[in-house]
GROMACS .gro file of C-alpha atoms in nm:
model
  419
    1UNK     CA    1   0.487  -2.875   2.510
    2UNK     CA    2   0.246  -3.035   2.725
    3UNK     CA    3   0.018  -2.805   2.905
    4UNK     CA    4  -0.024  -3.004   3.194
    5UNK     CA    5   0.351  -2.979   3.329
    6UNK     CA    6   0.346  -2.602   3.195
    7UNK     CA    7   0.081  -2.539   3.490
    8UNK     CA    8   0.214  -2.767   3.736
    9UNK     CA    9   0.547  -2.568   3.710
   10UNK     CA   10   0.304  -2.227   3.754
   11UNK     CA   11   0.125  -2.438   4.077
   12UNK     CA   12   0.485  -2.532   4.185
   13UNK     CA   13   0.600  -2.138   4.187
   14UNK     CA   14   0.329  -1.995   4.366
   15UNK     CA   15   0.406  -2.309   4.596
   16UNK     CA   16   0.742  -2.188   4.662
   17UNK     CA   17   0.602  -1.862   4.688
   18UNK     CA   18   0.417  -1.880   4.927
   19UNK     CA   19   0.666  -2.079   5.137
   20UNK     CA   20   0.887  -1.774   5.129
   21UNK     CA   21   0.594  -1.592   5.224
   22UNK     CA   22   0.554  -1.799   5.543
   23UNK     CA   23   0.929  -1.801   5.654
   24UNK     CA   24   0.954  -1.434   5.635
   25UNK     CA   25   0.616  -1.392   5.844
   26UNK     CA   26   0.755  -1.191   6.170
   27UNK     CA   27   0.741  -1.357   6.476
   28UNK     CA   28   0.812  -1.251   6.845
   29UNK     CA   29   0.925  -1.602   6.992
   30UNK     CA   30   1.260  -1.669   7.048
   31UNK     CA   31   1.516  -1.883   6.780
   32UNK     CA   32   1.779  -2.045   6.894
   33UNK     CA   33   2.134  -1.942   6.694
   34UNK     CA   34   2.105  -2.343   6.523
   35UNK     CA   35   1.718  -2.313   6.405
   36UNK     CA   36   1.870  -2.005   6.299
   37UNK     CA   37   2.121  -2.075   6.086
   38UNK     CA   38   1.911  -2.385   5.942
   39UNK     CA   39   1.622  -2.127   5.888
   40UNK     CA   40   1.901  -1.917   5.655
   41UNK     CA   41   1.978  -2.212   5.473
   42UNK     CA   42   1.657  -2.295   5.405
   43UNK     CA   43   1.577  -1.976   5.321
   44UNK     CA   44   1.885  -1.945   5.086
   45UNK     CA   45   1.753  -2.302   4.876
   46UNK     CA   46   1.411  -2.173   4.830
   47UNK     CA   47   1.550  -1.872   4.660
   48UNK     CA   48   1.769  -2.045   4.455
   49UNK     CA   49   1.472  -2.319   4.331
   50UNK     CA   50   1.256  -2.051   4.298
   51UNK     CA   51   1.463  -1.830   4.109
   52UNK     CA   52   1.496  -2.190   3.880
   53UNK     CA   53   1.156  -2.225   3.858
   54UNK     CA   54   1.100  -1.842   3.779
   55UNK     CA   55   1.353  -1.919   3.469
   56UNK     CA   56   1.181  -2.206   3.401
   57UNK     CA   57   0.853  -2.078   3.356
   58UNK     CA   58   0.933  -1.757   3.164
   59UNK     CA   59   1.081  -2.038   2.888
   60UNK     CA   60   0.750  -2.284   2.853
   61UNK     CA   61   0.567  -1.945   2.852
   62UNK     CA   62   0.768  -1.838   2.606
   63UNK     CA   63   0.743  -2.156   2.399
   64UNK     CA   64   0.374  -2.186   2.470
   65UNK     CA   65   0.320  -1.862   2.281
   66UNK     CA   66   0.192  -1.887   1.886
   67UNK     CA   67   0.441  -1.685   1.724
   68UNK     CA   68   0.174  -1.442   1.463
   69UNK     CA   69   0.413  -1.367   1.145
   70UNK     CA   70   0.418  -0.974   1.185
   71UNK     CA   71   0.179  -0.824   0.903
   72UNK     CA   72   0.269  -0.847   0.570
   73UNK     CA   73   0.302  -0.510   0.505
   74UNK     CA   74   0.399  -0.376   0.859
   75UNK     CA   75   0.765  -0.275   0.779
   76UNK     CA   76   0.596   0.109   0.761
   77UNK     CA   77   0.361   0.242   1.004
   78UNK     CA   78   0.162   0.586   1.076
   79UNK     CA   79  -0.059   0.683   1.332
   80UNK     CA   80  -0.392   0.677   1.211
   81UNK     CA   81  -0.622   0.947   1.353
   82UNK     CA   82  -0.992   0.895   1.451
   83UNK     CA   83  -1.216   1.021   1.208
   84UNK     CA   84  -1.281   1.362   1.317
   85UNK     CA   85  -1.412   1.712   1.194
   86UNK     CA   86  -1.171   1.957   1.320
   87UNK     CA   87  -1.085   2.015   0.924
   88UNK     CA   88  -1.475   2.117   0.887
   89UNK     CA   89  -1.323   2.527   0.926
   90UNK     CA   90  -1.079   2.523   0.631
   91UNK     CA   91  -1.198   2.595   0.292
   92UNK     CA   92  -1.293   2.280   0.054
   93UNK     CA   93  -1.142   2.100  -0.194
   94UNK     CA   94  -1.372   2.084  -0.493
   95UNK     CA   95  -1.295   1.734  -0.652
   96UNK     CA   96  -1.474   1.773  -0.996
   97UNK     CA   97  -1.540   1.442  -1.243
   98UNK     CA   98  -1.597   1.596  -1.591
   99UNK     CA   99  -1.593   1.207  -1.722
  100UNK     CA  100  -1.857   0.971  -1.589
  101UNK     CA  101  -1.655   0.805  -1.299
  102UNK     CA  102  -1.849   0.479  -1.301
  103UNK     CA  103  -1.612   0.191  -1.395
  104UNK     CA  104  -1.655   0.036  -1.766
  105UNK     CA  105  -1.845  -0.264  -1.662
  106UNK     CA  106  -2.125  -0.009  -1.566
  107UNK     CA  107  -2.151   0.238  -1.876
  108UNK     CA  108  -1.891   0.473  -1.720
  109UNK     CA  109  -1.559   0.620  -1.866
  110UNK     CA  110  -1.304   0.626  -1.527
  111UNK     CA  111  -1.212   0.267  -1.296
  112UNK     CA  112  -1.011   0.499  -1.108
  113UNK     CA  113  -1.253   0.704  -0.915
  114UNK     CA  114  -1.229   0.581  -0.538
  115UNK     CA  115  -0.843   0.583  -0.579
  116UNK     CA  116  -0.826   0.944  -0.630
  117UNK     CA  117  -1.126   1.001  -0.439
  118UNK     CA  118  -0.979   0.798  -0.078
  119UNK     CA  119  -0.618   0.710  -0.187
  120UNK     CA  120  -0.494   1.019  -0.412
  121UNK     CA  121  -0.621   1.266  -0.134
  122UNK     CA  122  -0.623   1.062   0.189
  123UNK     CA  123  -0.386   1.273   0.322
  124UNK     CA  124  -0.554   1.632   0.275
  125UNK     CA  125  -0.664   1.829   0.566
  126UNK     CA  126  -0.966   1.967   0.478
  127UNK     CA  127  -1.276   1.849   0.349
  128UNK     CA  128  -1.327   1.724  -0.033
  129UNK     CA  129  -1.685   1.778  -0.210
  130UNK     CA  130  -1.722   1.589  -0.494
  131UNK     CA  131  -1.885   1.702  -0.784
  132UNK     CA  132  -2.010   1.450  -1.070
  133UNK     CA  133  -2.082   1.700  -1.424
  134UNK     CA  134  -2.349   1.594  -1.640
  135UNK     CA  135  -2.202   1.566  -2.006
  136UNK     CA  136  -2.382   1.817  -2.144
  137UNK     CA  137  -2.232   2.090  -1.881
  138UNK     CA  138  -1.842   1.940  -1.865
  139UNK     CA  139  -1.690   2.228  -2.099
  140UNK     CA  140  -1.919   2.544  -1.885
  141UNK     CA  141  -1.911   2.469  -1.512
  142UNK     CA  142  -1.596   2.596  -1.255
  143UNK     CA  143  -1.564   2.619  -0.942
  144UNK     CA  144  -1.259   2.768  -0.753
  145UNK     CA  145  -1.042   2.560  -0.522
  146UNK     CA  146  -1.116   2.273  -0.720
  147UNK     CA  147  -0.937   1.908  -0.877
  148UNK     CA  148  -1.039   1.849  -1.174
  149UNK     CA  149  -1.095   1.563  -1.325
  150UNK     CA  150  -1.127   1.463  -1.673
  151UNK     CA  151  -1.043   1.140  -1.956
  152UNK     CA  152  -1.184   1.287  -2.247
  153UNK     CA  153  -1.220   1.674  -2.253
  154UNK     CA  154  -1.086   1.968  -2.460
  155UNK     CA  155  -0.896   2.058  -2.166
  156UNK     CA  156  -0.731   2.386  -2.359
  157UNK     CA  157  -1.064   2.535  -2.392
  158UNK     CA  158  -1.213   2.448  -2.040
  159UNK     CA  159  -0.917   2.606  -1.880
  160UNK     CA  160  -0.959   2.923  -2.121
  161UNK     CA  161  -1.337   2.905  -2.018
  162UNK     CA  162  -1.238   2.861  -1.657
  163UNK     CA  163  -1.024   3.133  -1.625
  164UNK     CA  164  -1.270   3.358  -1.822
  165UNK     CA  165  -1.520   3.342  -1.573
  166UNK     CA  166  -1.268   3.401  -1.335
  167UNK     CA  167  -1.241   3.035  -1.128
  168UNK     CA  168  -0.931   3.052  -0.963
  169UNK     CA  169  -0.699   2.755  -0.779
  170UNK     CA  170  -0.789   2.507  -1.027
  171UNK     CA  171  -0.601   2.205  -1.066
  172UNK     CA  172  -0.598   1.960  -1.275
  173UNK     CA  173  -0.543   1.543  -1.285
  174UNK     CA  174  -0.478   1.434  -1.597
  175UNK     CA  175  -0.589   1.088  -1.697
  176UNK     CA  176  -0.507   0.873  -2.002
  177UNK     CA  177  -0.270   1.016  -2.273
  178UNK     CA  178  -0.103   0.674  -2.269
  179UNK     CA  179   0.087   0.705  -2.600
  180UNK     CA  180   0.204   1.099  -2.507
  181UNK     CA  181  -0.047   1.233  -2.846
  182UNK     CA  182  -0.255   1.498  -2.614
  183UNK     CA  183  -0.233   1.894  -2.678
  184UNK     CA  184   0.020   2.004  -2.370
  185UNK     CA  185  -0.101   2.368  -2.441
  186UNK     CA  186  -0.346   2.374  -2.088
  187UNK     CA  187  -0.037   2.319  -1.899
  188UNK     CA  188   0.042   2.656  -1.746
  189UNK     CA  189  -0.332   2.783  -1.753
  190UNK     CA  190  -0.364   2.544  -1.443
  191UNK     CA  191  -0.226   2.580  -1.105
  192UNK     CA  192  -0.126   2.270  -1.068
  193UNK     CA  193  -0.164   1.921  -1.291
  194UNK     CA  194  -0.102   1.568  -1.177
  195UNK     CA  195  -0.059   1.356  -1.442
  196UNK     CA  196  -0.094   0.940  -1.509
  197UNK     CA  197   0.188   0.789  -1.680
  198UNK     CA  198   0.545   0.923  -1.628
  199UNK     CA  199   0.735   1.125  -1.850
  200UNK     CA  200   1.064   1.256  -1.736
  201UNK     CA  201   1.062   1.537  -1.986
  202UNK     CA  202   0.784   1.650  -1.976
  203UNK     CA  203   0.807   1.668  -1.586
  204UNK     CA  204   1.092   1.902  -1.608
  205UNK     CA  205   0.963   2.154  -1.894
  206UNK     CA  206   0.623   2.220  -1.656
  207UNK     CA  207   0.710   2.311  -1.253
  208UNK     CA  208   0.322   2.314  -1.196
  209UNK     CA  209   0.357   1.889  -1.328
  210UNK     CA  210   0.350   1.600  -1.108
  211UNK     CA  211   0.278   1.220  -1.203
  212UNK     CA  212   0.105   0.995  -1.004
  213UNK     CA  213   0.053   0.644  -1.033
  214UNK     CA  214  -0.282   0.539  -1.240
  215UNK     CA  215  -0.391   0.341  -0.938
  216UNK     CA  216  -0.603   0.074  -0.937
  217UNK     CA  217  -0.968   0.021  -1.015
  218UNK     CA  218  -1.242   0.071  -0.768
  219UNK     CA  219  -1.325  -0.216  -0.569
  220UNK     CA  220  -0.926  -0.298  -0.593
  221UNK     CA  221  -0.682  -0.129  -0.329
  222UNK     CA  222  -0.757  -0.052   0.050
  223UNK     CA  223  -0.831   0.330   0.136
  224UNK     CA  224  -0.680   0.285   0.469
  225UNK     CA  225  -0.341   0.081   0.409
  226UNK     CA  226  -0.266  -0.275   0.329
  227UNK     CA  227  -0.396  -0.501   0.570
  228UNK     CA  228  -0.189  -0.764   0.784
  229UNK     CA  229  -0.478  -1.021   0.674
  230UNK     CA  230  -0.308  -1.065   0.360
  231UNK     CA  231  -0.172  -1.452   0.275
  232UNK     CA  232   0.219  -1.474   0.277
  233UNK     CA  233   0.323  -1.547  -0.055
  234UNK     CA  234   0.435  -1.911   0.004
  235UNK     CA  235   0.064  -1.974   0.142
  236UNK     CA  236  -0.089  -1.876  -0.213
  237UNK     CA  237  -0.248  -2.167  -0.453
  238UNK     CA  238  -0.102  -1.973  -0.765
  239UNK     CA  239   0.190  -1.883  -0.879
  240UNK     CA  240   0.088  -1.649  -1.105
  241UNK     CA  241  -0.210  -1.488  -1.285
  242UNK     CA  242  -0.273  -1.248  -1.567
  243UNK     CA  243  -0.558  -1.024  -1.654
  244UNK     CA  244  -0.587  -0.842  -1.978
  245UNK     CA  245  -0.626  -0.877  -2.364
  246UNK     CA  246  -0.354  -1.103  -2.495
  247UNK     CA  247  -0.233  -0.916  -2.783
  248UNK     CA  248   0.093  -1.096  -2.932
  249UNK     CA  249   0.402  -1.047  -2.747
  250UNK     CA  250   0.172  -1.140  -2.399
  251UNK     CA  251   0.092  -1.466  -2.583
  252UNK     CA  252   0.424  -1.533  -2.675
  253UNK     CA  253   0.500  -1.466  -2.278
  254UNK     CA  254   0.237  -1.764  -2.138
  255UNK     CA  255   0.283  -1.989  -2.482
  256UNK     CA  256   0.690  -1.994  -2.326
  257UNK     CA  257   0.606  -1.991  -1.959
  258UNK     CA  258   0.348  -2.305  -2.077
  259UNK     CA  259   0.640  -2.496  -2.253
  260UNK     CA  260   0.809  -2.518  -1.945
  261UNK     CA  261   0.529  -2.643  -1.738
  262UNK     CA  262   0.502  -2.297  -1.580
  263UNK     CA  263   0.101  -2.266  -1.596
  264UNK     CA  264  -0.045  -1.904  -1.512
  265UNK     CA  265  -0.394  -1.789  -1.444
  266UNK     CA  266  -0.542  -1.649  -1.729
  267UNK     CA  267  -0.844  -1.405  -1.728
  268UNK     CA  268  -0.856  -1.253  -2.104
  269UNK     CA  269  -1.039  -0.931  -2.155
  270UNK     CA  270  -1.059  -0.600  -2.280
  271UNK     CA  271  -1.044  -0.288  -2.150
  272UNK     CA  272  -1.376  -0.151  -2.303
  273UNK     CA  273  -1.594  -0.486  -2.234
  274UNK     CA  274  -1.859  -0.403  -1.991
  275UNK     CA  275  -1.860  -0.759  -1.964
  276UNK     CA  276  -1.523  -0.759  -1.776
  277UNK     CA  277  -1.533  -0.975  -1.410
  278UNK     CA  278  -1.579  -0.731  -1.139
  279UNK     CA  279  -1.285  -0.620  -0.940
  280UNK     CA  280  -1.394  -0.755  -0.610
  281UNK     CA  281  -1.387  -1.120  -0.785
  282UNK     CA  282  -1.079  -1.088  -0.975
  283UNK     CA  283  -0.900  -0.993  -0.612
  284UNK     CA  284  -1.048  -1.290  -0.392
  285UNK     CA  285  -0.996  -1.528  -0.690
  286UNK     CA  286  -0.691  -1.473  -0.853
  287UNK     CA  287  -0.503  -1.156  -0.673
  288UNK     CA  288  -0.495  -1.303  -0.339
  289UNK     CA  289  -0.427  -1.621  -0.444
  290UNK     CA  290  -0.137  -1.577  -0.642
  291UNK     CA  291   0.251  -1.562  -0.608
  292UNK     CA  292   0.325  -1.337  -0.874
  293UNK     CA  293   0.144  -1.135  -1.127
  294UNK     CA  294   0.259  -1.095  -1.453
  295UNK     CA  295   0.297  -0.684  -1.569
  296UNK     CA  296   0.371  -0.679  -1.925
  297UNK     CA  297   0.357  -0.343  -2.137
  298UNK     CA  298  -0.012  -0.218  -2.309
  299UNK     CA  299   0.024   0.084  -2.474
  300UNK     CA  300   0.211   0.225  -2.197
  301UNK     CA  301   0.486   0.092  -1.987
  302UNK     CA  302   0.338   0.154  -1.670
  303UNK     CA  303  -0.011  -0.061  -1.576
  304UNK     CA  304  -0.233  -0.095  -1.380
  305UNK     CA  305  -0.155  -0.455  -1.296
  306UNK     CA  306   0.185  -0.318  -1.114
  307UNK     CA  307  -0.046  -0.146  -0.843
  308UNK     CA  308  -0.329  -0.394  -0.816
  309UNK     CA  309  -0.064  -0.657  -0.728
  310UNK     CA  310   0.167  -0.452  -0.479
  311UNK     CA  311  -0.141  -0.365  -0.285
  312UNK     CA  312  -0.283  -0.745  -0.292
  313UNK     CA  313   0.060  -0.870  -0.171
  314UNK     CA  314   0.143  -1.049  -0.530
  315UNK     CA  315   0.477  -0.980  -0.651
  316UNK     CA  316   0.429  -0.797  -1.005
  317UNK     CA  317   0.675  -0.896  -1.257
  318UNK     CA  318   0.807  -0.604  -1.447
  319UNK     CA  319   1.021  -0.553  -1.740
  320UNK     CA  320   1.264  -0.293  -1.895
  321UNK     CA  321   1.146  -0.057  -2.128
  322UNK     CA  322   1.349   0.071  -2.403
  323UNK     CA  323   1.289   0.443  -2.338
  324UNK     CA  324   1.425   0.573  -1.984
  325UNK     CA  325   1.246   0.853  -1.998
  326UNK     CA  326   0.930   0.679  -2.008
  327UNK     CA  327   1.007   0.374  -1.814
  328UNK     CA  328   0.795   0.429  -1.481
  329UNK     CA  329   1.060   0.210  -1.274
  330UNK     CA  330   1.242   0.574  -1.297
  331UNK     CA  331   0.938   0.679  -1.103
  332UNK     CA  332   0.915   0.404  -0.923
  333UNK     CA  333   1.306   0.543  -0.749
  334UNK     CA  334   1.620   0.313  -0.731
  335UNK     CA  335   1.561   0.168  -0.448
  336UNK     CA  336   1.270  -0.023  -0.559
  337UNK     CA  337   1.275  -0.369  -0.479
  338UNK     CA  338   1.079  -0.532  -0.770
  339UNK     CA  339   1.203  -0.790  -0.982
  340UNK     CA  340   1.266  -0.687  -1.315
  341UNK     CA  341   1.316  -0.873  -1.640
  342UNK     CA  342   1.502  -0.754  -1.965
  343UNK     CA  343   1.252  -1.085  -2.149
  344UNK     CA  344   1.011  -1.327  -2.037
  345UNK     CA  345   1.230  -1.618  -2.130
  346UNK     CA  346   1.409  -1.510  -1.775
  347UNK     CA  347   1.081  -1.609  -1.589
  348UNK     CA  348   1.111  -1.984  -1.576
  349UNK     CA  349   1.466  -1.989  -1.399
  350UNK     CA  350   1.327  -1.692  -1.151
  351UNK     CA  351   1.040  -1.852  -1.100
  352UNK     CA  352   1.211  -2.192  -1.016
  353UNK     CA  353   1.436  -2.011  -0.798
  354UNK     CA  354   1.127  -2.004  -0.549
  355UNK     CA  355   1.018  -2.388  -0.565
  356UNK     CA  356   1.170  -2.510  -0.269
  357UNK     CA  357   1.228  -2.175  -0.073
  358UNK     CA  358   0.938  -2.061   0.081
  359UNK     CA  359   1.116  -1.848   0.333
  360UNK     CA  360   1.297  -1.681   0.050
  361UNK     CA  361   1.012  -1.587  -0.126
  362UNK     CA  362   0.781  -1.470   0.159
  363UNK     CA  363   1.106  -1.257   0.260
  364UNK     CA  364   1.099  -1.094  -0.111
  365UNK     CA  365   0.681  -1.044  -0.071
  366UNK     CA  366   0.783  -0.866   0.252
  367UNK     CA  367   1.017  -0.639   0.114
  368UNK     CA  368   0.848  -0.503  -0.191
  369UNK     CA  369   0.522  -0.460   0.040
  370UNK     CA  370   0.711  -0.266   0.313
  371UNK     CA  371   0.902  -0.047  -0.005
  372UNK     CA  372   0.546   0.003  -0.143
  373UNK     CA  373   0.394   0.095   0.169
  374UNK     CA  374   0.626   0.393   0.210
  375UNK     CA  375   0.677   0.534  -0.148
  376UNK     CA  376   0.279   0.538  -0.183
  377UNK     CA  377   0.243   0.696   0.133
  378UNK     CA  378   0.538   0.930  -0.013
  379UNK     CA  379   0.365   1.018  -0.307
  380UNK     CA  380   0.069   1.091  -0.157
  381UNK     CA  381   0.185   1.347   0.047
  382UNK     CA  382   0.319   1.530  -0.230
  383UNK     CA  383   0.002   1.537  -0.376
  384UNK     CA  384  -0.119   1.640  -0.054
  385UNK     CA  385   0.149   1.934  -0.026
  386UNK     CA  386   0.116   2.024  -0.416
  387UNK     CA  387  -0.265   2.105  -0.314
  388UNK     CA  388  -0.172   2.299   0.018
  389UNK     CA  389   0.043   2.486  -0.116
  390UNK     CA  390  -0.241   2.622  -0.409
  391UNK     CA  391  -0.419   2.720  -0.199
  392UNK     CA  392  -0.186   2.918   0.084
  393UNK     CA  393  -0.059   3.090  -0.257
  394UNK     CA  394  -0.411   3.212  -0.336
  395UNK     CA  395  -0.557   3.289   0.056
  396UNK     CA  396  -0.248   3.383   0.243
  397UNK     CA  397  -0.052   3.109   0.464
  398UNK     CA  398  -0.208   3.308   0.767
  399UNK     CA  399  -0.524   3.238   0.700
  400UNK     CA  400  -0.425   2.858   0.546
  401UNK     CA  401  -0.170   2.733   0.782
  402UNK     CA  402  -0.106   2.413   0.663
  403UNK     CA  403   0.300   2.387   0.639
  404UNK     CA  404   0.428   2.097   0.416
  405UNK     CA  405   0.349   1.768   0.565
  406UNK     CA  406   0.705   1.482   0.561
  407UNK     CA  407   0.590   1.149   0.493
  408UNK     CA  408   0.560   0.887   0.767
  409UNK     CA  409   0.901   0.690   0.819
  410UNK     CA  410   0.860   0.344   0.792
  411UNK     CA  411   0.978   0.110   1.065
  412UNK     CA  412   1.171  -0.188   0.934
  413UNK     CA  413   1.113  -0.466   1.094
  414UNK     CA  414   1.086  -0.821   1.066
  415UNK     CA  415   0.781  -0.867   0.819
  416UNK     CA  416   0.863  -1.266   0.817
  417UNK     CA  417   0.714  -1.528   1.076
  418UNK     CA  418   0.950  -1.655   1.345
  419UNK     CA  419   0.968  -2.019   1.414
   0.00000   0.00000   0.00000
C-alpha cells in the first residue's frame, strides 16, 4: 500500500471531522425551515462519507500492519513472577553434587548441572543452596532437606551412612544407569528418587520413584522458557544435523539418507572427549540452523539429542524401540506430537514430504514446541510437588504450607505467521 494515500485518507477524516464539528457548533441566529432542511441533508452525507472513510481507514491500517508470526513456542503461557525473596522464610533445599558437575570438556563428570540446577527446580518455592563435595568427602557428608546428586557413587552405603548420622528428607536424583545394571537396593532408604531414563517397571515397584528427562547439557536449554526469537523451521539452512559417535547402525542411517541425496550435518564425537565443541557453538551452528535433528538410540533409548532439539525448535526424529517398557515415548504420553520412525529408510519420503511445504512444516515445528512447552512445564511441577511434599511430611503442613502446585494450562493458539 502506498503510504502517501494511507495518510491522505487519515488528513481527509479529521477533515470531515472537523466539518461535523463546525455544523453542530450552536448558534443563536435564526434558520430558515429551507437552510434547514439543506443543513440536515448535509449533515446526513457527511455522516455517511465519514462513516466510509472511518471503514476505510481501519482497512489500510489494518493492511499497513507487519503481521509478527506469534512465537514459536507461544501455544503455552505462565505468568512469570519478578524475581523476588518472599521464599527467603521457608526452609532450604540443599542441592548436593557428589560428582564434579563441570561438563566433560572441562575435567568434570555431569553436562547436566544447570538443568537440574534452573530447569529441574525452577518451579520450587523456596530457596536452593548448592553444595559442590570434594571427592574425597562424597561417601561422609549429609545434610537434611537435601537433593542429592550423584553419577558415580556407592549410593547403598551413602544412604546407610546418611541415615546413620541421622540426615533426614534426603532425596535423591539418580543419574546414568543407562543399561538398567545399578544396585536398586538404596531405593526405599531415600525419601524420594528421581531418576534419568524411564523404566515402567521399575516406576511401579518403588512409590518414592519418579523419572525425569536427562535434560540437556549446560550452555544448551533456556532456564526461563523457549524464546519467540527462535527461526521457524522453514527459515533454517539445514535440514538436519547429528552430533555423536557414529557407531554402526548411525552410519548405516546417514550412508542411506546420503544415497538419496539427503545430506545431514555431521559433528562426530564422543561422549568422554574433552575435546568435544562447546555447547554454545553446537546450538548457534547447527541446532538453530537445522530442520530436523536426527535421535537415534546410544545405549539407551532415550537421548539427550531429543531435548536439545525440542528446546532449539528442531524437530527430533525418533524411533521405536523394541521394549515398551523402556521406550521413553511411553514417558513422553500419547499425545506427543513427534514424528516417529519404525527405520531410517522411512526418512527420505518424510523428509521429502516437507520440500515444497513450508507452511506444513513450520505448522508441525509449532506443534511439537507448544506440546513440549507444556509437558516440561508438567514435569517439572511434579518434581516440584514430589519435593514439597518431603518436606510438609517431615515439618508439619502448618508450618510448610505449600499445597500441590497444577501445572500452567497452555493456550493454543495460532503459533504460525498470518499472511
Amino acid at each position: 500500500m502506498n503510504p502517501k494515500r494511507f495518510y491522505a485518507l487519515v488528513g481527509l477524516l479529521a477533515l470531515v471531522s472537523g466539518t461535523l464539528w463546525i455544523v453542530f457548533w450552536p448558534t443563536r441566529a435564526a434558520v430558515s425551515p429551507a437552510a434547514q432542511r439543506a443543513s440536515s441533508d448535509r449533515i446526513r452525507e457527511l455522516e455517511a462519507a465519514n462513516a466510509q472513510l472511518r471503514e476505510e481507514v481501519a482497512r489500510l491500517t489494518q493492511q499497513t500492519k507487519v503481521q509478527a508470526p506469534a512465537a514459536a513456542g507461544g501455544g503455552a503461557t505462565c505468568s512469570i513472577p519478578l524475581p523476588t525473596y518472599h521464599y527467603q522464610d521457608s526452609r532450604p533445599l540443599h542441592l548436593v553434587f557428589l560428582t564434579n558437575p563441570i561438563p566433560f570438556q572441562y575435567g568434570g563428570q555431569i553436562s547436566e548441572a544447570l538443568w537440574i540446577r534452573d530447569t529441574v527446580l525452577s518451579k520450587l518455592q523456596r530457596p536452593v543452596l548448592t553444595h559442590i563435595i570434594p571427592e574425597k568427602e562424597k561417601h561422609d557428608t549429609f545434610f537434611n532437606d537435601s537433593l542429592v546428586v550423584c553419577l558415580f557413587l556407592k549410593r547403598t552405603m551413602y544412604f546407610e551412612r546418611a541415615r546413620a548420622a541421622g540426615a533426614t528428607n534426603v532425596g535423591l536424583y539418580w543419574m546414568g544407569d543407562e543399561k538398567y545394571e545399578h544396585d536398586r537396593s538404596f531405593i526405599p532408604m531415600a525419601d524420594y528418587v528421581f531418576r534419568n531414563y524411564y523404566h515402567s517397571e521399575l516406576i511401579a515397584e518403588h512409590p518414592n520413584l519418579h523419572w525425569l528427562p536427562n535434560g540437556m547439557k549446560s550452555g544448551l536449554g533456556h532456564a526461563s522458557g523457549i524464546p519467540s526469537t527462535l527461526p521457524l523451521a522453514s527459515q533454517r539452512s539445514l535440514l538436519c544435523n547429528f552430533l555423536g559417535s557414529l557407531r554402526s547402525h548411525r552410519k548405516d542411517m546417514l550412508e542411506h539418507l546420503k544415497s538419496h541425496d539427503i545430506h545431514c550435518a555431521v559433528f562426530v564425537n564422543s561422549w568422554e572427549d574433552k575435546s568435544t565443541k562447546h555447547p554454545i557453538l553446537y546450538r548457534f551452528t547447527y541446532l538453530e540452523h537445522s530442520k530436523f535433528t536426527l535421535c537415534p538410540f546410544g545405549n539407551n533409548p532415550e537421548t539427550m539429542r531429543h531435548y536439545e532439539a525440542l528446546e532449539h525448535g528442531s524437530i527430533p526424529i525418533v524411533f521405536h524401540y523394541k521394549d515398551p517398557k523402556l521406550d521413553v515415548l511411553k514417558a513422553f504420553g500419547p499425545n506427543h506430537p513427534l514424528p516417529v520412525f519404525k527405520s531410517f529408510h522411512e526418512l527420505p519420503e518424510f523428509f521429502r514430504r516437507f520440500e515444497n511445504d513450508a507452511a506444513a512444516l513450520d505448522e508441525l515445528q509449532a506443534k511439537i514446541l507448544t506440546w513440549w512447552i507444556a509437558r516440561k512445564d508438567e514435569l517439572m511441577t511434579q518434581a516440584r510437588n514430589v519435593i514439597e511434599a518431603s518436606f510438609a511430611k517431615k515439618y508439619g503442613h502448618a508450618t510448610e504450607a505449600a499445597p500441590p502446585m497444577p501445572p500452567c494450562s497452555p493456550v493454543l493458539g495460532n503459533a504460525m505467521p498470518t499472511s
